[in-house]
Short mmCIF file of C-alpha atoms and ligand atoms in Angstrom, two decimals:
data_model
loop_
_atom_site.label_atom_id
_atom_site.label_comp_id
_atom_site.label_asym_id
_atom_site.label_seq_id
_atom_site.Cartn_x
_atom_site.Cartn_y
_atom_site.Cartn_z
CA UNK Q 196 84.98 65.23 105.08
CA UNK Q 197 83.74 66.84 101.88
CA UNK Q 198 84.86 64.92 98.28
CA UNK Q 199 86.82 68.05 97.35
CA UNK Q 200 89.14 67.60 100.53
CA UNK Q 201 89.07 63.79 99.98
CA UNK Q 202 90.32 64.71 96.17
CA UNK Q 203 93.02 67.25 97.63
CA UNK Q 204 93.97 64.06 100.13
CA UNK Q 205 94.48 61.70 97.16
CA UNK Q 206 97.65 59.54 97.30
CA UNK Q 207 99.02 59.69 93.99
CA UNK Q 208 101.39 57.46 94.77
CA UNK Q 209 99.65 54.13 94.58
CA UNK Q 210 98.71 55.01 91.28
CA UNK Q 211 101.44 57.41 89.38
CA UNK Q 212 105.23 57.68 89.78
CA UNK Q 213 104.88 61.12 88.72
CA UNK Q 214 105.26 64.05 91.19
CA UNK Q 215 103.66 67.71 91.40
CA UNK Q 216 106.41 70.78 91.57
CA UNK Q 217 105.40 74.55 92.49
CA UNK Q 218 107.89 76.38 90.80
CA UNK Q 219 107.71 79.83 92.84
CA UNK Q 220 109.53 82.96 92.01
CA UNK Q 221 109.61 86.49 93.30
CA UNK Q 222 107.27 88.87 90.47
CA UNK Q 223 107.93 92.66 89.19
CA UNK Q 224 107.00 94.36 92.93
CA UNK Q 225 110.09 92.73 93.85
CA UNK Q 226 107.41 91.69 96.72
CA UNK Q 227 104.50 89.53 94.80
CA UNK Q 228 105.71 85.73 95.58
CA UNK Q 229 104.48 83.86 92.07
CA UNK Q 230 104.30 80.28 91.23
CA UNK Q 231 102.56 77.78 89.03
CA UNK Q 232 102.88 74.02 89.11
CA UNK Q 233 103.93 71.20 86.87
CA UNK Q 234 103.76 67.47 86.42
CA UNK Q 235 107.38 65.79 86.00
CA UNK Q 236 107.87 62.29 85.19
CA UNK Q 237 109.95 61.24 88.96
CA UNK Q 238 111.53 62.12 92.03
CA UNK Q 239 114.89 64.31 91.91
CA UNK Q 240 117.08 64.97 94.60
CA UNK Q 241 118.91 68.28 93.83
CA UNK Q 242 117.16 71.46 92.18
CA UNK Q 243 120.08 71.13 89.53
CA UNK Q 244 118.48 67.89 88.20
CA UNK Q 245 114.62 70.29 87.96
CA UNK Q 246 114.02 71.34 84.37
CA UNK Q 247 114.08 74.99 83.78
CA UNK Q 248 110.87 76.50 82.81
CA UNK Q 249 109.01 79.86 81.47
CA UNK Q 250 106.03 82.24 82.57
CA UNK Q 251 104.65 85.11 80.85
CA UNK Q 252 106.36 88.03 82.39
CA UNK Q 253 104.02 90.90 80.43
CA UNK Q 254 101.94 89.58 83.57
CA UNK Q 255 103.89 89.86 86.48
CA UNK Q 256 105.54 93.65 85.30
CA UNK Q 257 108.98 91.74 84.35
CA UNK Q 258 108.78 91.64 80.50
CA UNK Q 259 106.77 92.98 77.44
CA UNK Q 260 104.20 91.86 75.58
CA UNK Q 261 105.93 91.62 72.70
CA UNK Q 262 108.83 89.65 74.18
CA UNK Q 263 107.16 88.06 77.43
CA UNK Q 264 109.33 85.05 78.11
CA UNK Q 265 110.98 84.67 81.42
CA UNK Q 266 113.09 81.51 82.04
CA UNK Q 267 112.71 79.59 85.77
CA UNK Q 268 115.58 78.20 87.19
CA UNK Q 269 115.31 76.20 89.79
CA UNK Q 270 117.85 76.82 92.93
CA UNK Q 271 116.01 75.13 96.60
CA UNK Q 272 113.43 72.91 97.28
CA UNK Q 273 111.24 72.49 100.24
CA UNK Q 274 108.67 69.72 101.25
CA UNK Q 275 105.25 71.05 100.49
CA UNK Q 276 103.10 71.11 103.32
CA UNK Q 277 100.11 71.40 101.38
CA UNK Q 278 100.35 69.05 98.92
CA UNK Q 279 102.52 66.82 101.16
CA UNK Q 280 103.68 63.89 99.67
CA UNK Q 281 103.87 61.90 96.27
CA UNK Q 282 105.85 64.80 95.04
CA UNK Q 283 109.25 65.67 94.53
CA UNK Q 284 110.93 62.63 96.12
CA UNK Q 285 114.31 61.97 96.79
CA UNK Q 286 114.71 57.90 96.65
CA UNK Q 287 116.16 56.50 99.67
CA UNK Q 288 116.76 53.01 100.33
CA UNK Q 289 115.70 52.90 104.08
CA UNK Q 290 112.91 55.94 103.65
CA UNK Q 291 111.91 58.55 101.63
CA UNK Q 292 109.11 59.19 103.88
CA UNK Q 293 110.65 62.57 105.38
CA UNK Q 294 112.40 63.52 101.51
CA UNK Q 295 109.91 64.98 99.97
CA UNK Q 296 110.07 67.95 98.21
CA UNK Q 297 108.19 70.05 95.82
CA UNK Q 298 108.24 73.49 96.57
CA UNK Q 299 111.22 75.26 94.23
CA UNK Q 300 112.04 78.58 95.09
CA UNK Q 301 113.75 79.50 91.26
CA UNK Q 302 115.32 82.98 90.28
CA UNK Q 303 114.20 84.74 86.61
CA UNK Q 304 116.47 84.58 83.03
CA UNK Q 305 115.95 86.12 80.18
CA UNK Q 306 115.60 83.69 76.77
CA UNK Q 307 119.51 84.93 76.19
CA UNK Q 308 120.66 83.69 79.66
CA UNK Q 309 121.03 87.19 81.61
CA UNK Q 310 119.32 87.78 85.28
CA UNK Q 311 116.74 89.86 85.07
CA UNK Q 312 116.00 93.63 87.02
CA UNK Q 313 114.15 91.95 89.59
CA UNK Q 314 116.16 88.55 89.79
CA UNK Q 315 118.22 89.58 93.37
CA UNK Q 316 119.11 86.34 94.00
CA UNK Q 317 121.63 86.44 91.12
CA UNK Q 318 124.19 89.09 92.94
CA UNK Q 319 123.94 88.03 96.34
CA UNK Q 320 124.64 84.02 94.79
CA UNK Q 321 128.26 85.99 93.63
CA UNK Q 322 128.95 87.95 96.56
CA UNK Q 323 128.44 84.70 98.45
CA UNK Q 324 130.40 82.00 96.26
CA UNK Q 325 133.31 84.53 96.79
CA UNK Q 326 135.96 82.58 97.95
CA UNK Q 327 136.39 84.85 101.32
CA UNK Q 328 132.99 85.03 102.25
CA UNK Q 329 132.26 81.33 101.69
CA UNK Q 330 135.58 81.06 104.21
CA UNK Q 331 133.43 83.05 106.58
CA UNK Q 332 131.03 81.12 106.96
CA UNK Q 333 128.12 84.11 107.13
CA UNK Q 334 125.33 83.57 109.53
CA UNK Q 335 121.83 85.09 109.29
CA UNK Q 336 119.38 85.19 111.70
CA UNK Q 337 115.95 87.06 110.28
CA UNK Q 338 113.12 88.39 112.47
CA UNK Q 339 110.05 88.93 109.83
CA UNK Q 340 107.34 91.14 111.24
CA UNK Q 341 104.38 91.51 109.38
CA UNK Q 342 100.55 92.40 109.76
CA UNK Q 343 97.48 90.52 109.72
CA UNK Q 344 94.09 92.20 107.89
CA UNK Q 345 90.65 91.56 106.88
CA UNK Q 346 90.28 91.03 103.68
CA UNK Q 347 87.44 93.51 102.21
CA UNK Q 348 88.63 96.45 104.36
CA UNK Q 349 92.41 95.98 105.07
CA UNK Q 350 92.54 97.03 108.54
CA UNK Q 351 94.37 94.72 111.14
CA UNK Q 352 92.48 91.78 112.04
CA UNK Q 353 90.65 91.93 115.80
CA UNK Q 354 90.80 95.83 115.36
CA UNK Q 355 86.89 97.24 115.41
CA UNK Q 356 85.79 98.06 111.27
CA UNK Q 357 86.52 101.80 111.44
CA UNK Q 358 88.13 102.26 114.90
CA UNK Q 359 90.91 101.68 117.02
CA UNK Q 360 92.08 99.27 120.07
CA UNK Q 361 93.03 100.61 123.53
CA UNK Q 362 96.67 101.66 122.90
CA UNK Q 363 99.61 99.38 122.96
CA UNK Q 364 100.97 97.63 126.09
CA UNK Q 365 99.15 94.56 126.56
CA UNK Q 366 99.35 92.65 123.36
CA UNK Q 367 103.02 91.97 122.94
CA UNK Q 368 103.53 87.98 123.54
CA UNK Q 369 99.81 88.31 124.88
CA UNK Q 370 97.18 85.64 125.31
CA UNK Q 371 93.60 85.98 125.33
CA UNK Q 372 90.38 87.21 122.77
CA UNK Q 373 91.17 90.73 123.51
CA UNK Q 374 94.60 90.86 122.59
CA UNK Q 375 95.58 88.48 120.58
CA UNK Q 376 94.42 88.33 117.18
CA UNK Q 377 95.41 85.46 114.18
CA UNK Q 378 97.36 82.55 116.28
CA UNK Q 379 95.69 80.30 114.06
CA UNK Q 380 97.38 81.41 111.20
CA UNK Q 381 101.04 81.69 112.98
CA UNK Q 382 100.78 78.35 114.22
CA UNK Q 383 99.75 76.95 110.76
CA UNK Q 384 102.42 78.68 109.30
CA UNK Q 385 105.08 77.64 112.06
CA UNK Q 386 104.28 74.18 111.58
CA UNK Q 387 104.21 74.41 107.87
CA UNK Q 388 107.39 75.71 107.75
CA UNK Q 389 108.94 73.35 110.08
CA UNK Q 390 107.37 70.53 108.23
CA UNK Q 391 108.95 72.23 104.67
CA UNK Q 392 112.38 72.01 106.32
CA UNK Q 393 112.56 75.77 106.75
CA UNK Q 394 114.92 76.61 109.73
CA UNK Q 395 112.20 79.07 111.24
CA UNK Q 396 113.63 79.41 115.13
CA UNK Q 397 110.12 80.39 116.52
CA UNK Q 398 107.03 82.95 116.59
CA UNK Q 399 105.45 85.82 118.86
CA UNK Q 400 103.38 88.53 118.75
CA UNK Q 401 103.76 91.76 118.14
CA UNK Q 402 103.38 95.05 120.12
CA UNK Q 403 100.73 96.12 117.59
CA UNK Q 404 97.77 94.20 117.85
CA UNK Q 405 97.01 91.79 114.87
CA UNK Q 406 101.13 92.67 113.86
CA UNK Q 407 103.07 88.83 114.64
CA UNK Q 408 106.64 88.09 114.03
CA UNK Q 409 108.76 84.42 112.60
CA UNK Q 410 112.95 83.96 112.88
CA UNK Q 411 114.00 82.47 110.17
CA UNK Q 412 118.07 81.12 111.17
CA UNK Q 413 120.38 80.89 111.51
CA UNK Q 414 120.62 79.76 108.35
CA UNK Q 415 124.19 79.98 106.03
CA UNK Q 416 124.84 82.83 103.15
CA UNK Q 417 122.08 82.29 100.10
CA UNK Q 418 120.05 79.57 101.80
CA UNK Q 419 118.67 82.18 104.31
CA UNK Q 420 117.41 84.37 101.55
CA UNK Q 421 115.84 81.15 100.09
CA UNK Q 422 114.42 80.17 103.29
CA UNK Q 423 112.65 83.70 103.74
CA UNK Q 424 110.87 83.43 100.71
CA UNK Q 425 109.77 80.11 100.92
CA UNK Q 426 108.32 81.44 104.38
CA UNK Q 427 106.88 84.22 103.01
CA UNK Q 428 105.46 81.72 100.35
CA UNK Q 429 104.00 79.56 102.90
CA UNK Q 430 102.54 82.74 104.71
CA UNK Q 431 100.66 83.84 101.57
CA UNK Q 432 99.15 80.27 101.39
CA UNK Q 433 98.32 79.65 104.50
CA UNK Q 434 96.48 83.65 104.67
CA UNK Q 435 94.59 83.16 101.60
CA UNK Q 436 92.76 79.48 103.17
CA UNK Q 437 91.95 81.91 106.01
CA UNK Q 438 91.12 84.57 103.81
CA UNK Q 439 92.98 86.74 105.56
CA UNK Q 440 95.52 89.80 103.78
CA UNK Q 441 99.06 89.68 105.02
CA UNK Q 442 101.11 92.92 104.82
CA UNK Q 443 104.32 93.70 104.80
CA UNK Q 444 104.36 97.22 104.90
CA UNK Q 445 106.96 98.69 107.07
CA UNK Q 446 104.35 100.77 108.71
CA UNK Q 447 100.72 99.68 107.92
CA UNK Q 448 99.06 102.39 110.76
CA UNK Q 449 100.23 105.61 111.38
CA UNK Q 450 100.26 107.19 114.29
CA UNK Q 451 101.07 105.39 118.07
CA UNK Q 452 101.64 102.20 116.18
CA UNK Q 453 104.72 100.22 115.86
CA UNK Q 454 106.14 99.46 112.31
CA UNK Q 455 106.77 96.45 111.16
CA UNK Q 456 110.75 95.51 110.60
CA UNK Q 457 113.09 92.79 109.65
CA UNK Q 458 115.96 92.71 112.00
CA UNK Q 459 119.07 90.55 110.65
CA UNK Q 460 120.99 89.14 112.76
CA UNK Q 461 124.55 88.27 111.65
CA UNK Q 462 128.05 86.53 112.54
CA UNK Q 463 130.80 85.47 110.52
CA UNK Q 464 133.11 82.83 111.56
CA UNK Q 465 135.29 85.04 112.82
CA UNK Q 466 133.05 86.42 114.91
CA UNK Q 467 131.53 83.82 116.48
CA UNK Q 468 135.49 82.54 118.11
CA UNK Q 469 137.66 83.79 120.19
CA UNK Q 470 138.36 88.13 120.01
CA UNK Q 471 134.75 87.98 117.96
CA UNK Q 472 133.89 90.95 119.42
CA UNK Q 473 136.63 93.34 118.51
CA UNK Q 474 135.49 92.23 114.51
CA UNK Q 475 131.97 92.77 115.35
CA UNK Q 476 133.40 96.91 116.06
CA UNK Q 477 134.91 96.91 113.00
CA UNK Q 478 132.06 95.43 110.86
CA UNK Q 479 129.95 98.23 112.55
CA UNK Q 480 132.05 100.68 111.84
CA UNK Q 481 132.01 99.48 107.50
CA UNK Q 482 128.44 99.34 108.28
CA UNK Q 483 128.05 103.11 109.67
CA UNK Q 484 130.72 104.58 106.89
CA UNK Q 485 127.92 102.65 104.14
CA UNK Q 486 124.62 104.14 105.98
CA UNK Q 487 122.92 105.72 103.36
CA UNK Q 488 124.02 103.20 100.66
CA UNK Q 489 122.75 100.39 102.96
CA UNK Q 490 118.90 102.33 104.07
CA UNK Q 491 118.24 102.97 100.23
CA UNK Q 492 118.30 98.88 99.73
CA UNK Q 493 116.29 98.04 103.14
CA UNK Q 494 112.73 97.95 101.75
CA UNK Q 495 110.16 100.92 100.43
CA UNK Q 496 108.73 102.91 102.52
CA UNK Q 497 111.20 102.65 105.61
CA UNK Q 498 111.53 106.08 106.20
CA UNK Q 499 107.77 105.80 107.63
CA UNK Q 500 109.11 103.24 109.91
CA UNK Q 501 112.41 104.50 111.06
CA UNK Q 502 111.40 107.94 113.15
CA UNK Q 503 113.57 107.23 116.11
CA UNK Q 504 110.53 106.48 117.77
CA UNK Q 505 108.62 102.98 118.47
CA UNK Q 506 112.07 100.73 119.38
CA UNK Q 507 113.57 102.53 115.69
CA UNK Q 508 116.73 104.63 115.58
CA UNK Q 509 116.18 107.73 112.87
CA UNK Q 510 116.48 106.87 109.17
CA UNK Q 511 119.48 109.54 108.92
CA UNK Q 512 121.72 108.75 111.45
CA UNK Q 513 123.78 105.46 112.31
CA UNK Q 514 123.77 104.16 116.01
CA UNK Q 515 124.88 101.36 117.84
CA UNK Q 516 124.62 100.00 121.09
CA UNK Q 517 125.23 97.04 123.60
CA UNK Q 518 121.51 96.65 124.51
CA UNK Q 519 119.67 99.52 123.07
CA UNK Q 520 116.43 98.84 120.81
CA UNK Q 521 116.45 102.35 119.69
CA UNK Q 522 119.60 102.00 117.83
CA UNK Q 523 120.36 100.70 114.33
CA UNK Q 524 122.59 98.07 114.86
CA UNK Q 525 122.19 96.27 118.31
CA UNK Q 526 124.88 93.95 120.25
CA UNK Q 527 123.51 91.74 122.79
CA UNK Q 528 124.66 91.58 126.26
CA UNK Q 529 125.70 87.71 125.52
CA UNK Q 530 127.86 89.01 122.68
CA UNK Q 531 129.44 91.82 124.78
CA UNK Q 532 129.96 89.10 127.92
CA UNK Q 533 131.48 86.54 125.91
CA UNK Q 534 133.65 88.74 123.77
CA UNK Q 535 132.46 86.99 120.60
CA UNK Q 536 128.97 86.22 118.70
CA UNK Q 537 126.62 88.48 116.46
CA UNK Q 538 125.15 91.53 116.32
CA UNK Q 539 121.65 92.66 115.21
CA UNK Q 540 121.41 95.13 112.13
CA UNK Q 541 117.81 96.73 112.96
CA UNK Q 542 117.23 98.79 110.02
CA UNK Q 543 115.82 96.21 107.31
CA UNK Q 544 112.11 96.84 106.90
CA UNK Q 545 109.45 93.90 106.46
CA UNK Q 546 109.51 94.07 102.78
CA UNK Q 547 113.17 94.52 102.44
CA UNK Q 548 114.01 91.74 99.92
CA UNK Q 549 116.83 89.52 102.19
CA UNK Q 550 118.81 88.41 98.81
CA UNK Q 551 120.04 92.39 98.65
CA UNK Q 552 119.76 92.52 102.20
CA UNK Q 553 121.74 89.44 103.96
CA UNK Q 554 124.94 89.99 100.85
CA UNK Q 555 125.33 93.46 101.26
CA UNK Q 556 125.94 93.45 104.68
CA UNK Q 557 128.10 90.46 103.81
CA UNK Q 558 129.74 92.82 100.84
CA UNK Q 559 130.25 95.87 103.60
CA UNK Q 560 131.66 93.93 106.70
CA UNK Q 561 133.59 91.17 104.69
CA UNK Q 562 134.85 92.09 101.65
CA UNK Q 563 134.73 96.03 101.72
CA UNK Q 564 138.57 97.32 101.89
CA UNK Q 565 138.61 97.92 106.08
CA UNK Q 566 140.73 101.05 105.56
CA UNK Q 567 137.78 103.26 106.40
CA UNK Q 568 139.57 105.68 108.51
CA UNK Q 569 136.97 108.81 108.18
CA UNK Q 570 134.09 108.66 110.07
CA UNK Q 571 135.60 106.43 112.78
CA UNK Q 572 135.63 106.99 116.51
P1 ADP L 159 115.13 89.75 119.37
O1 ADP L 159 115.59 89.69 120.78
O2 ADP L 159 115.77 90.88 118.62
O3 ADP L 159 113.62 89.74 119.23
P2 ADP L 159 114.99 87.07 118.14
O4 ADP L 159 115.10 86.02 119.20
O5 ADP L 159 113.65 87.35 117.59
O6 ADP L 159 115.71 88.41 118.68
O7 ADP L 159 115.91 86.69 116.91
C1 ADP L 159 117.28 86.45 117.03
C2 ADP L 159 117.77 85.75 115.77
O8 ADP L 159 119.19 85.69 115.81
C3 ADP L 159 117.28 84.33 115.60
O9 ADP L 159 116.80 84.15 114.28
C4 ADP L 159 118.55 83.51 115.81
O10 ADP L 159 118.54 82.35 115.03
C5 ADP L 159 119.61 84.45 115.32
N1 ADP L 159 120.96 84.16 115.78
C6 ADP L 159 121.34 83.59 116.95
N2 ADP L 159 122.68 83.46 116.99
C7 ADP L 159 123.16 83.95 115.82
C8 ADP L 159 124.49 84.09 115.27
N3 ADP L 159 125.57 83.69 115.92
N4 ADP L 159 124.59 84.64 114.04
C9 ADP L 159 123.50 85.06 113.38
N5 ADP L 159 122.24 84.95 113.85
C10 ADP L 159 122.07 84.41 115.06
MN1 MN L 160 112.47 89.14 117.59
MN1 MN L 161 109.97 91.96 116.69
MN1 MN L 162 115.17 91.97 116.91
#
């Protein structure tokens, strides 16, 4: 073992009470996952007890020069799989051996108090504390696609420098050198995750070669936003030791390629008991009379992805269907069987940001006025 990993090993605990926190916050792309770190005297147990903090936002395209502070606040933590322990941790009498936490996901204040543009997290916090959405009890289930590439050329890792792979078919859930590309890196980041306390329901590969996929869920209202992006986080981290580029681009090849997507699967309460099913109609139907509204906040660049072709239903036009992959918003044949459970919304792309994603359709199916009477069938 070299003395730099024995100095990244050190227990600090034998020696310090204090703990290490990453404060990490989404930047100006409204897709650049930021953080820096910071000594604090002990262990908390709530991100309400975490001091705020600041960062130069004239860096990160979310203030100006002149005016460049942007206040932290901190709203989850996570265990840290990389720095693991002596960190943030929560004092137990029995053990605080499986406690620790020091990864803070934190949304972005100005000095006077009010969210910043890019601070998402700060509408879909009041569309779920509304008193009949909390009583729901919303559900998300998130399926984040994204792509692996090589870092001084960006093209998918495995694929030949300047060519192609034979076409798609084999690689989907594949094993073997010549078709699947990067399980390192999944598995590192599964395992992170699960060590971070991240609900992330399991992993696979994609159709497109070097193209992988994590659930995140289900996880309940604003923790499955916070979840995502500590995921996303943890993917960043775990790319860069590889020195590998992840990419969310909805569709990083064109051509016979698939996209890359970020299905959301959701249930309310409701939905998930007895007569579920008839609901699940009706939220479709707020869903389909709010189509365009709801495509213009599921990520840049979608309309590359959603062609109606490659398991996508077209950008313009709202379908569902029991089954049916090439539709927008999917019902599974459990859900149909059982009369009751969730449907899947397939239209969020991989960089969709889920704070705007998982409360709007929260917004639209539960507290948009149901009389929607045009447009129904
Ligand atoms: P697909 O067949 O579309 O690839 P996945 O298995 O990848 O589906 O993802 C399904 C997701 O749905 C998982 O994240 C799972 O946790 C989530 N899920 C399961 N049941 C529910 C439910 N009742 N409400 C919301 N999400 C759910
Ligand atoms: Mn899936
Ligand atoms: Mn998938
Ligand atoms: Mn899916």
């Amino acid at each position: 073992m070299s003395l730099l990993t024995d100095l990244l090993n050190l227990d600090l605990s034998d020696c310090t009470g204090k703990i290490i926190a990453e404060y990490i916050w989404v930047g100006g792309t409204g897709m650049d996952v930021r953080s820096k770190a910071r000594t604090l005297p002990g262990p908390v147990d709530d991100p309400s007890k975490l001091p705020n903090w600041n960062f130069d936002g004239s860096s990160t395209g979310q203030a100006t020069g002149d005016d460049s502070e942007v206040i932290l606040r901190p709203q989850a933590i996570f265990r840290d799989p990389f720095r693991k322990g002596n960190n943030i941790l929560v004092k137990s009498t029995t053990s605080f051996r499986h406690l620790k936490k020091n990864l803070v996901i934190c949304d972005c204040y100005s000095p006077t108090g009010e969210p910043i543009p890019s601070n998402k997290r700060y509408n879909a916090e009041r569309i779920f504390s509304h008193p009949d959405v909390k009583a729901e009890e919303p559900w998300y289930g998130i399926e984040q696609e994204y792509t692996l590439l090589q870092k001084d050329t960006n093209w998918p890792i495995g694929w030949p420098l300047g060519g192609y792979p034979g076409p798609q078919g084999p690689y989907y859930c594949a094993a073997g050198a010549d078709k699947s590309y990067g399980r390192d890196i999944v598995d590192a980041h599964y395992k992170a995750c699960l060590y971070a306390g991240i609900s992330i329901g399991g992993i696979n590969a994609e159709v497109m070669p070097g193209q992988w996929e994590f659930q995140v869920g289900p996880s309940v209202g604003i923790s499955a936003g916070d979840q995502l992006w500590a995921a996303r986080y943890i993917l960043e981290r775990i790319t860069e030791i590889a020195g590998v580029v992840v990419s969310f681009d909805p569709k990083p090849i064109p051509g016979e390629w698939n996209g890359a997507g970020a299905h959301v699967n959701f249930s309310t309460k409701s939905m998930r008991s007895e007569g579920g099913y008839e609901l699940i109609k009706k939220a479709i139907k707020k869903l389909e009379a709010r189509h365009m509204e709801h495509i213009a906040a599921y990520g840049e660049g979608n309309e590359r992805r959603l062609t109606g072709r490659h398991e996508t239903a077209d950008i313009n036009t709202f379908t569902w269907g029991v089954a049916n992959r090439g539709a927008s918003v999917r019902v599974g044949r459990d859900t149909e069987k059982e009369g009751k459970g969730y449907f899947e919304d397939r239209r969020p792309s991989s960089n969709m940001d889920p704070y705007v994603v998982t409360s709007m359709i929260a917004e639209t199916t539960v507290l948009c006025n149901s009389n929607l009477s045009n447009g129904s069938k």
